[in-house]
Coordinates of C-alpha atoms in Angstrom, one line a residue:
M1 CA -38.3 -92.5 -125.2
A2 CA -40.4 -94.8 -127.4
E3 CA -39.7 -94.8 -131.1
L4 CA -41.5 -92.1 -132.9
Q5 CA -44.3 -93.1 -135.2
T6 CA -44.4 -91.7 -138.8
I7 CA -47.4 -91.1 -141.0
E8 CA -47.7 -90.3 -144.7
S9 CA -47.3 -86.5 -144.7
K10 CA -48.7 -85.9 -148.1
V11 CA -52.3 -84.7 -147.8
S12 CA -54.7 -85.9 -150.5
V13 CA -57.0 -83.1 -151.6
T14 CA -59.8 -83.2 -154.1
F15 CA -59.6 -80.0 -156.0
E16 CA -61.3 -78.9 -159.2
P17 CA -60.6 -75.4 -160.4
A18 CA -63.9 -73.6 -160.6
V19 CA -65.0 -71.7 -163.7
L20 CA -66.3 -68.3 -162.8
E21 CA -67.3 -65.8 -165.5
I22 CA -69.9 -63.2 -166.3
N23 CA -72.2 -64.1 -169.1
D24 CA -72.2 -61.6 -171.9
F25 CA -69.6 -59.5 -170.0
E26 CA -68.6 -57.5 -173.0
K27 CA -72.1 -56.6 -174.0
M28 CA -73.0 -55.5 -170.4
K29 CA -69.7 -53.5 -170.2
E30 CA -70.6 -51.7 -173.4
A31 CA -74.0 -50.8 -172.2
I32 CA -72.7 -49.4 -168.9
E33 CA -69.9 -47.5 -170.7
N34 CA -72.5 -45.8 -172.9
M35 CA -74.7 -44.9 -170.0
A36 CA -71.7 -43.5 -168.1
S37 CA -70.5 -41.5 -171.1
F38 CA -73.9 -40.0 -171.4
Y39 CA -73.8 -38.7 -167.9
D40 CA -70.2 -37.6 -168.2
S41 CA -71.2 -35.0 -170.8
Q42 CA -74.2 -33.7 -168.8
V43 CA -74.1 -30.4 -166.9
I44 CA -76.7 -30.5 -164.2
T45 CA -78.7 -27.3 -163.8
R46 CA -81.4 -26.2 -161.4
E47 CA -84.1 -27.1 -164.0
Q48 CA -82.7 -30.6 -164.3
K49 CA -82.6 -31.3 -160.6
K50 CA -85.5 -33.8 -160.5
G51 CA -84.2 -35.7 -163.5
A52 CA -80.7 -35.8 -161.9
E53 CA -82.1 -37.2 -158.7
S54 CA -84.0 -39.9 -160.6
S55 CA -80.8 -40.8 -162.5
R56 CA -78.8 -40.9 -159.3
A57 CA -81.3 -43.3 -157.7
E58 CA -81.1 -45.5 -160.8
L59 CA -77.3 -45.6 -160.8
I60 CA -77.1 -46.3 -157.0
N61 CA -79.6 -49.2 -157.5
M62 CA -77.5 -50.6 -160.3
E63 CA -74.3 -50.3 -158.3
K64 CA -76.0 -52.0 -155.3
Q65 CA -77.1 -54.9 -157.5
L66 CA -73.7 -55.5 -158.9
E67 CA -72.0 -55.3 -155.5
E68 CA -74.5 -57.7 -153.9
E69 CA -74.1 -60.2 -156.7
R70 CA -70.3 -60.0 -156.4
K71 CA -70.3 -60.6 -152.7
R72 CA -72.9 -63.5 -153.1
I73 CA -70.7 -65.3 -155.6
K74 CA -67.5 -64.6 -153.6
A75 CA -69.0 -66.2 -150.5
I76 CA -70.0 -69.3 -152.4
Y77 CA -66.6 -69.5 -154.1
N78 CA -64.7 -69.0 -150.9
K79 CA -66.6 -71.4 -148.8
P80 CA -64.7 -74.6 -149.8
L81 CA -61.4 -72.7 -149.4
Q82 CA -62.4 -71.6 -145.8
N83 CA -63.4 -75.2 -145.0
Y84 CA -60.1 -76.4 -146.4
E85 CA -58.0 -73.9 -144.4
T86 CA -59.9 -74.7 -141.2
Q87 CA -59.2 -78.5 -141.6
M88 CA -55.5 -77.9 -142.4
K89 CA -55.0 -75.7 -139.4
E90 CA -56.6 -78.3 -137.2
L91 CA -54.1 -80.9 -138.5
V92 CA -51.2 -78.6 -138.0
S93 CA -52.3 -77.7 -134.4
I94 CA -52.3 -81.4 -133.5
I95 CA -48.8 -81.8 -134.8
Q96 CA -47.5 -78.8 -133.0
R97 CA -48.5 -80.2 -129.6
P98 CA -45.9 -83.0 -129.5
L99 CA -43.5 -81.0 -131.7
N100 CA -43.2 -78.2 -129.1
Q101 CA -42.7 -80.8 -126.4
I102 CA -39.9 -82.4 -128.3
R103 CA -38.3 -79.1 -129.0
D104 CA -38.3 -78.2 -125.3
G105 CA -36.8 -81.5 -124.5
L106 CA -34.1 -81.2 -127.1
K107 CA -33.4 -77.6 -126.0
E108 CA -32.9 -78.8 -122.4
I109 CA -30.6 -81.6 -123.5
E110 CA -28.5 -79.2 -125.7
Q111 CA -28.2 -76.7 -122.8
G112 CA -26.9 -79.5 -120.6
E113 CA -24.4 -80.6 -123.2
R114 CA -23.3 -76.9 -123.5
D115 CA -22.9 -76.7 -119.7
E116 CA -20.7 -79.8 -119.8
R117 CA -18.5 -78.4 -122.6
E118 CA -18.2 -75.2 -120.6
S119 CA -17.1 -77.1 -117.5
V120 CA -14.5 -79.0 -119.6
L121 CA -13.2 -75.7 -121.2
I122 CA -12.9 -73.8 -117.9
K123 CA -11.0 -76.7 -116.3
Y124 CA -8.6 -76.8 -119.3
L125 CA -8.1 -73.0 -119.2
I126 CA -7.3 -73.1 -115.5
E127 CA -4.7 -75.8 -116.1
K128 CA -3.2 -73.7 -118.9
S129 CA -3.3 -70.6 -116.7
E130 CA -1.3 -72.3 -114.0
E131 CA 1.1 -73.7 -116.6
F132 CA 1.9 -70.3 -118.0
N133 CA 1.7 -68.5 -114.6
L134 CA -1.0 -66.2 -115.9
P135 CA -2.4 -65.1 -112.4
E136 CA 1.0 -63.6 -111.6
M137 CA 0.7 -61.4 -114.8
G138 CA -2.8 -60.3 -113.8
I139 CA -4.4 -62.3 -116.6
E140 CA -7.8 -63.9 -115.6
V141 CA -9.3 -67.0 -117.2
E142 CA -12.4 -65.0 -118.2
Q143 CA -10.3 -62.6 -120.3
L144 CA -9.2 -65.5 -122.5
Q145 CA -12.6 -67.2 -123.3
Q146 CA -14.0 -66.6 -126.7
P147 CA -17.8 -67.1 -127.6
N148 CA -17.2 -69.7 -130.3
W149 CA -15.1 -72.0 -128.1
L150 CA -18.2 -73.7 -126.8
N151 CA -19.2 -74.9 -130.2
K152 CA -19.8 -78.7 -130.3
G153 CA -17.2 -79.2 -133.0
N154 CA -14.4 -78.0 -130.7
F155 CA -14.7 -81.0 -128.4
T156 CA -14.0 -84.7 -128.6
Q157 CA -15.0 -87.5 -126.2
K158 CA -11.7 -87.0 -124.4
G159 CA -12.2 -83.2 -124.0
V160 CA -10.8 -80.2 -125.8
G161 CA -10.1 -80.9 -129.4
T162 CA -6.7 -80.3 -131.1
K163 CA -7.9 -77.3 -133.1
L164 CA -9.3 -75.5 -130.1
A165 CA -6.2 -76.4 -128.0
N166 CA -4.0 -74.7 -130.5
E167 CA -6.3 -71.6 -130.7
I168 CA -6.3 -71.4 -126.9
E169 CA -2.5 -71.5 -126.8
S170 CA -2.3 -68.7 -129.4
V171 CA -4.6 -66.5 -127.4
I172 CA -2.6 -67.2 -124.2
E173 CA 0.6 -66.2 -126.0
A174 CA -1.0 -63.0 -127.3
A175 CA -2.3 -62.2 -123.7
I176 CA 1.2 -62.7 -122.3
K177 CA 2.8 -60.4 -124.8
E178 CA 0.1 -57.8 -124.1
A179 CA 0.7 -58.1 -120.3
E180 CA 4.5 -57.8 -120.7
Q181 CA 4.1 -54.7 -122.9
K182 CA 1.8 -53.1 -120.3
E183 CA 4.3 -53.8 -117.6
T184 CA 7.1 -52.3 -119.8
N185 CA 5.0 -49.2 -120.4
R186 CA 4.3 -48.9 -116.7
K187 CA 8.0 -49.0 -115.8
V188 CA 8.7 -46.4 -118.5
I189 CA 6.2 -43.9 -117.0
L190 CA 7.4 -44.7 -113.4
S191 CA 11.0 -44.0 -114.4
F192 CA 10.2 -40.8 -116.3
C193 CA 8.0 -39.5 -113.5
E194 CA 10.8 -40.1 -111.0
T195 CA 13.3 -38.3 -113.3
V196 CA 11.1 -35.2 -113.6
D197 CA 9.9 -35.4 -110.0
V198 CA 6.1 -35.8 -110.5
E199 CA 3.6 -38.1 -109.0
P200 CA 3.0 -41.1 -111.3
E201 CA -0.5 -42.3 -110.3
G202 CA -2.6 -40.1 -112.5
W203 CA -0.3 -40.6 -115.5
L204 CA -0.2 -44.4 -115.1
A205 CA -4.0 -44.4 -115.5
Q206 CA -3.7 -42.8 -118.9
L207 CA -1.9 -45.9 -120.2
D208 CA -5.4 -47.4 -120.9
Y209 CA -5.9 -45.0 -123.8
K210 CA -2.5 -43.4 -124.5
S211 CA 1.0 -44.6 -125.5
P212 CA 4.0 -43.9 -123.1
T213 CA 5.4 -41.5 -125.7
E214 CA 2.1 -39.4 -125.7
I215 CA 2.0 -39.4 -121.9
M216 CA 5.6 -38.3 -121.5
Q217 CA 5.1 -35.5 -124.1
T218 CA 2.0 -34.4 -122.1
I219 CA 4.0 -34.4 -118.9
Q220 CA 6.7 -32.3 -120.5
D221 CA 4.2 -29.8 -121.9
K222 CA 2.6 -29.5 -118.4
L223 CA 5.9 -29.0 -116.7
K224 CA 6.9 -26.3 -119.3
A225 CA 3.5 -24.6 -118.8
D226 CA 3.9 -24.7 -115.0
K227 CA 7.4 -23.3 -115.2
E228 CA 6.3 -20.4 -117.5
R229 CA 3.4 -19.6 -115.2
L230 CA 5.6 -19.5 -112.2
E231 CA 8.1 -17.3 -113.9
R232 CA 5.4 -15.0 -115.0
I233 CA 4.1 -14.7 -111.4
E234 CA 7.5 -14.1 -110.0
R235 CA 8.1 -11.4 -112.7
D236 CA 4.8 -9.7 -112.0
W237 CA 5.5 -9.8 -108.2
K238 CA 9.0 -8.3 -108.7
E239 CA 7.6 -5.5 -110.9
L240 CA 4.9 -4.8 -108.2
T241 CA 7.4 -4.7 -105.4
E242 CA 9.7 -2.4 -107.3
L243 CA 6.8 -0.1 -108.1
E244 CA 5.8 0.1 -104.5
E245 CA 9.3 0.8 -103.3
K246 CA 9.6 3.5 -105.9
N247 CA 6.3 5.1 -104.8
A248 CA 7.4 4.9 -101.2
Q249 CA 10.7 6.8 -102.0
T250 CA 9.0 9.5 -104.0
L251 CA 5.9 10.1 -101.9
E252 CA 6.0 13.1 -99.6
I253 CA 4.1 12.3 -96.5
E254 CA 2.6 15.2 -94.6
V255 CA 2.9 14.8 -90.8
V256 CA -0.5 15.5 -89.2
E257 CA -1.7 15.6 -85.7
P258 CA -3.5 12.6 -84.4
F259 CA -7.1 12.5 -85.6
E260 CA -9.7 14.0 -83.4
P261 CA -12.9 12.1 -83.1
I262 CA -15.9 13.8 -84.7
V263 CA -18.3 15.0 -82.1
I264 CA -21.9 13.9 -82.8
E265 CA -24.4 16.4 -81.4
Q266 CA -27.3 13.9 -81.4
Q267 CA -28.0 10.2 -81.9
E268 CA -28.0 9.3 -85.6
P269 CA -29.2 6.1 -87.2
I270 CA -26.6 3.6 -88.3
I271 CA -26.5 3.0 -92.0
M272 CA -24.4 0.7 -94.3
D273 CA -22.9 1.7 -97.6
T274 CA -20.4 0.0 -100.0
I275 CA -17.7 2.1 -101.5
Q276 CA -14.5 1.5 -103.5
V277 CA -11.4 3.6 -102.6
R278 CA -8.3 4.1 -104.7
G279 CA -5.0 5.4 -103.4
T280 CA -1.5 4.5 -102.3
L281 CA -0.8 2.2 -99.4
T282 CA 0.0 5.1 -97.1
Q283 CA -3.2 6.9 -98.0
L284 CA -5.3 3.8 -97.4
K285 CA -3.6 3.3 -94.0
A286 CA -4.4 6.9 -93.1
L287 CA -8.0 6.5 -94.2
N288 CA -8.3 3.3 -92.1
A289 CA -6.9 5.1 -89.0
W290 CA -9.5 7.9 -89.4
A291 CA -12.2 5.3 -89.6
V292 CA -11.0 3.5 -86.5
V293 CA -10.7 6.8 -84.5
N294 CA -14.3 7.8 -85.4
G295 CA -15.8 4.3 -84.7
V296 CA -16.7 3.6 -88.3
E297 CA -17.0 -0.2 -88.8
V298 CA -15.3 -1.3 -92.0
T299 CA -15.5 -4.8 -93.5
P300 CA -13.6 -6.2 -96.5
Y301 CA -15.2 -5.7 -99.8
E302 CA -13.8 -9.0 -101.0
P303 CA -13.9 -11.7 -98.3
G304 CA -10.5 -13.2 -97.5
F305 CA -8.5 -10.3 -99.0
A306 CA -6.5 -7.8 -96.9
L307 CA -3.5 -5.7 -97.6
D308 CA -1.3 -5.0 -94.6
D309 CA -4.1 -5.6 -92.1
L310 CA -6.4 -3.0 -93.9
P311 CA -10.1 -4.1 -93.9
F312 CA -10.7 -2.8 -97.4

């Protein structure tokens, strides 16, 4: 690229501060104040309507004259400033054209240099990864890389600088210790699960957010709760069985003749009704037998539940 040309950047501007003042301002202000004070104390009545309308027109006209004069002088006063700003913006726009082009070129060069540093860094990390056997520990190169490692100051013409090399080695040592600790934690949970005879897979996954001590305590709590629940079920089942046996021993069963079917004199419509019955096992069996003899179709009230082949 050709050598850049330079110009004198200081802009020479002819500028004379303008004097802008209202002649006899204080006298005019006093006159307007007196007029305003006069109207401030007036209470407009119906009889004064015409006079008030005339005064309003006079005040509006005066206000209009002042505003028009203000705008006229402002336009004259601002005109050189507007011309100045237009010319300065034109000069700046001319400079921005090559400036943006140079910026884009430098940005592209800097990105290329960054890509080169990243290539050198990755190659160095791969070498260190193989040196410390990181793949065997499940440690990937991407896990090691830090955002600030690609800074220009971390590299020399020969490659990775000493400061960065030392930092990388410290990060690798920390990663190795973390991997070893994870493996130790995994073995602890595997051994504990084997001891208490539970599947380890689900508990191993909790090592991402729990310590081995917390996991083992959770397992113990679950085993205790499961044991108590099983004991409670067994106890309830035993009590139910004993109660049924007691009822069977004390219940006097009346021997009856086989049920005679009900004789239907004429064809009747079939209807469906839902009922809930309550009685002993023997009574429910007898009721079921009567229903079967008389051709009454019975379906379970709760699907999937049946007691000794009874349909209800």
